[in-house]
Amino acid sequence: MTITITPAANQRMRQFLDQSPAAAGIRFGVKRTGCSGFGYVVDLAEAVGAEDQLVEVDGVPVVVDSKSLPLVDGTVIDFQRQGLNASFVFHNPNATGACGCGESFTVS
């Protein structure tokens, strides 16, 4: 599994982890949502489960569940600020389409 984290995303993730030292890492995955099928999930991982894979990406522990693995493999995670808004941005080579608002994506 390959996940890339840009320096901006790395800095933001480290800020979250510094505020929650008991966290096992950053949980990255997908859930069914939106009009296109899947939406990304980025949150603190409280623990690493039996169905999870833990990888370290540039010093950041990233936890991905087994169902999300094939859908996020190869994804580049960035963090961008635009005016007052700030969010993680995903560049996923597995995505074959996205909804008009960009909140969800499809895979073939």
mmCIF file of C-alpha atoms in Angstrom:
data_model
loop_
_atom_site.group_PDB
_atom_site.id
_atom_site.type_symbol
_atom_site.label_atom_id
_atom_site.label_comp_id
_atom_site.label_asym_id
_atom_site.label_seq_id
_atom_site.Cartn_x
_atom_site.Cartn_y
_atom_site.Cartn_z
ATOM 1 C CA MET A 1 0.000 0.000 0.000
ATOM 2 C CA THR A 2 1.243 3.447 -0.923
ATOM 3 C CA ILE A 3 -0.076 6.682 0.529
ATOM 4 C CA THR A 4 1.752 9.969 0.107
ATOM 5 C CA ILE A 5 1.361 12.923 2.441
ATOM 6 C CA THR A 6 2.426 16.389 1.312
ATOM 7 C CA PRO A 7 4.423 18.560 3.743
ATOM 8 C CA ALA A 8 1.324 20.701 4.439
ATOM 9 C CA ALA A 9 -0.790 17.623 5.275
ATOM 10 C CA ASN A 10 2.040 16.176 7.352
ATOM 11 C CA GLN A 11 2.231 19.351 9.435
ATOM 12 C CA ARG A 12 -1.546 19.393 9.994
ATOM 13 C CA MET A 13 -1.660 15.709 10.947
ATOM 14 C CA ARG A 14 1.207 16.185 13.407
ATOM 15 C CA GLN A 15 -0.744 19.044 15.018
ATOM 16 C CA PHE A 16 -3.696 16.695 15.570
ATOM 17 C CA LEU A 17 -1.435 13.976 16.969
ATOM 18 C CA ASP A 18 0.386 16.412 19.265
ATOM 19 C CA GLN A 19 -2.980 17.410 20.763
ATOM 20 C CA SER A 20 -3.948 13.747 21.281
ATOM 21 C CA PRO A 21 -0.838 11.850 22.422
ATOM 22 C CA ALA A 22 -2.858 8.706 23.226
ATOM 23 C CA ALA A 23 -3.947 8.325 19.585
ATOM 24 C CA ALA A 24 -2.512 5.402 17.637
ATOM 25 C CA GLY A 25 -2.258 7.545 14.510
ATOM 26 C CA ILE A 26 -4.345 9.127 11.810
ATOM 27 C CA ARG A 27 -7.190 6.985 10.476
ATOM 28 C CA PHE A 28 -7.615 7.303 6.713
ATOM 29 C CA GLY A 29 -10.301 5.500 4.781
ATOM 30 C CA VAL A 30 -13.594 5.787 2.977
ATOM 31 C CA LYS A 31 -17.262 5.424 3.783
ATOM 32 C CA ARG A 32 -20.323 5.151 1.570
ATOM 33 C CA THR A 33 -21.776 8.618 1.220
ATOM 34 C CA GLY A 34 -22.771 11.353 -1.193
ATOM 35 C CA CYS A 35 -24.146 11.103 -4.671
ATOM 36 C CA SER A 36 -21.097 9.364 -6.157
ATOM 37 C CA GLY A 37 -20.614 6.554 -3.682
ATOM 38 C CA PHE A 38 -17.608 7.102 -1.397
ATOM 39 C CA GLY A 39 -16.329 9.899 0.792
ATOM 40 C CA TYR A 40 -12.980 10.165 2.530
ATOM 41 C CA VAL A 41 -12.590 9.839 6.286
ATOM 42 C CA VAL A 42 -9.662 11.397 8.145
ATOM 43 C CA ASP A 43 -9.764 11.183 11.922
ATOM 44 C CA LEU A 44 -7.680 10.224 14.919
ATOM 45 C CA ALA A 45 -7.301 6.465 15.336
ATOM 46 C CA GLU A 46 -7.869 5.451 18.934
ATOM 47 C CA ALA A 47 -6.458 1.983 18.288
ATOM 48 C CA VAL A 48 -5.244 -0.313 15.527
ATOM 49 C CA GLY A 49 -7.705 -3.148 14.996
ATOM 50 C CA ALA A 50 -7.141 -6.627 13.605
ATOM 51 C CA GLU A 51 -8.562 -5.542 10.229
ATOM 52 C CA ASP A 52 -6.369 -2.431 10.052
ATOM 53 C CA GLN A 53 -3.042 -1.832 8.425
ATOM 54 C CA LEU A 54 -0.637 0.602 10.088
ATOM 55 C CA VAL A 55 1.947 2.343 7.918
ATOM 56 C CA GLU A 56 4.261 5.184 8.760
ATOM 57 C CA VAL A 57 4.305 7.923 6.143
ATOM 58 C CA ASP A 58 7.023 10.536 6.664
ATOM 59 C CA GLY A 59 6.862 10.030 10.422
ATOM 60 C CA VAL A 60 3.058 10.031 10.642
ATOM 61 C CA PRO A 61 1.376 6.739 11.642
ATOM 62 C CA VAL A 62 -1.539 6.136 9.256
ATOM 63 C CA VAL A 63 -4.183 3.498 9.997
ATOM 64 C CA VAL A 64 -6.261 2.147 7.080
ATOM 65 C CA ASP A 65 -9.016 -0.457 7.416
ATOM 66 C CA SER A 66 -8.927 -3.476 5.093
ATOM 67 C CA LYS A 67 -12.088 -2.476 3.188
ATOM 68 C CA SER A 68 -10.649 0.951 2.333
ATOM 69 C CA LEU A 69 -7.197 -0.313 1.295
ATOM 70 C CA PRO A 70 -7.919 -1.023 -2.386
ATOM 71 C CA LEU A 71 -9.843 2.242 -2.737
ATOM 72 C CA VAL A 72 -7.141 4.536 -1.295
ATOM 73 C CA ASP A 73 -3.942 2.828 -2.454
ATOM 74 C CA GLY A 74 -1.812 5.383 -4.272
ATOM 75 C CA THR A 75 -3.637 8.422 -2.852
ATOM 76 C CA VAL A 76 -1.792 11.685 -2.257
ATOM 77 C CA ILE A 77 -3.157 13.600 0.745
ATOM 78 C CA ASP A 78 -2.665 17.363 0.745
ATOM 79 C CA PHE A 79 -3.856 20.113 3.078
ATOM 80 C CA GLN A 80 -4.939 23.417 1.583
ATOM 81 C CA ARG A 81 -6.132 26.758 2.887
ATOM 82 C CA GLN A 82 -8.377 28.922 0.730
ATOM 83 C CA GLY A 83 -9.454 32.095 2.453
ATOM 84 C CA LEU A 84 -11.128 31.114 5.710
ATOM 85 C CA ASN A 85 -11.507 27.477 4.634
ATOM 86 C CA ALA A 86 -8.964 24.739 5.259
ATOM 87 C CA SER A 87 -9.281 21.064 4.386
ATOM 88 C CA PHE A 88 -7.522 17.916 3.351
ATOM 89 C CA VAL A 89 -7.504 17.369 -0.412
ATOM 90 C CA PHE A 90 -7.164 13.917 -1.970
ATOM 91 C CA HIS A 91 -5.607 12.963 -5.292
ATOM 92 C CA ASN A 92 -6.697 9.359 -5.762
ATOM 93 C CA PRO A 93 -5.648 7.444 -8.894
ATOM 94 C CA ASN A 94 -8.438 4.909 -8.223
ATOM 95 C CA ALA A 95 -11.223 7.498 -8.505
ATOM 96 C CA THR A 96 -12.958 7.331 -11.854
ATOM 97 C CA GLY A 97 -15.456 10.115 -11.191
ATOM 98 C CA ALA A 98 -16.638 12.616 -8.631
ATOM 99 C CA CYS A 99 -19.835 14.423 -7.814
ATOM 100 C CA GLY A 100 -20.224 18.057 -8.777
ATOM 101 C CA CYS A 101 -19.539 19.337 -5.270
ATOM 102 C CA GLY A 102 -16.403 17.182 -4.886
ATOM 103 C CA GLU A 103 -17.568 15.551 -1.658
ATOM 104 C CA SER A 104 -17.705 11.998 -2.997
ATOM 105 C CA PHE A 105 -16.116 9.831 -5.672
ATOM 106 C CA THR A 106 -16.648 6.632 -7.636
ATOM 107 C CA VAL A 107 -14.348 3.766 -8.573
ATOM 108 C CA SER A 108 -14.720 1.222 -11.329
#
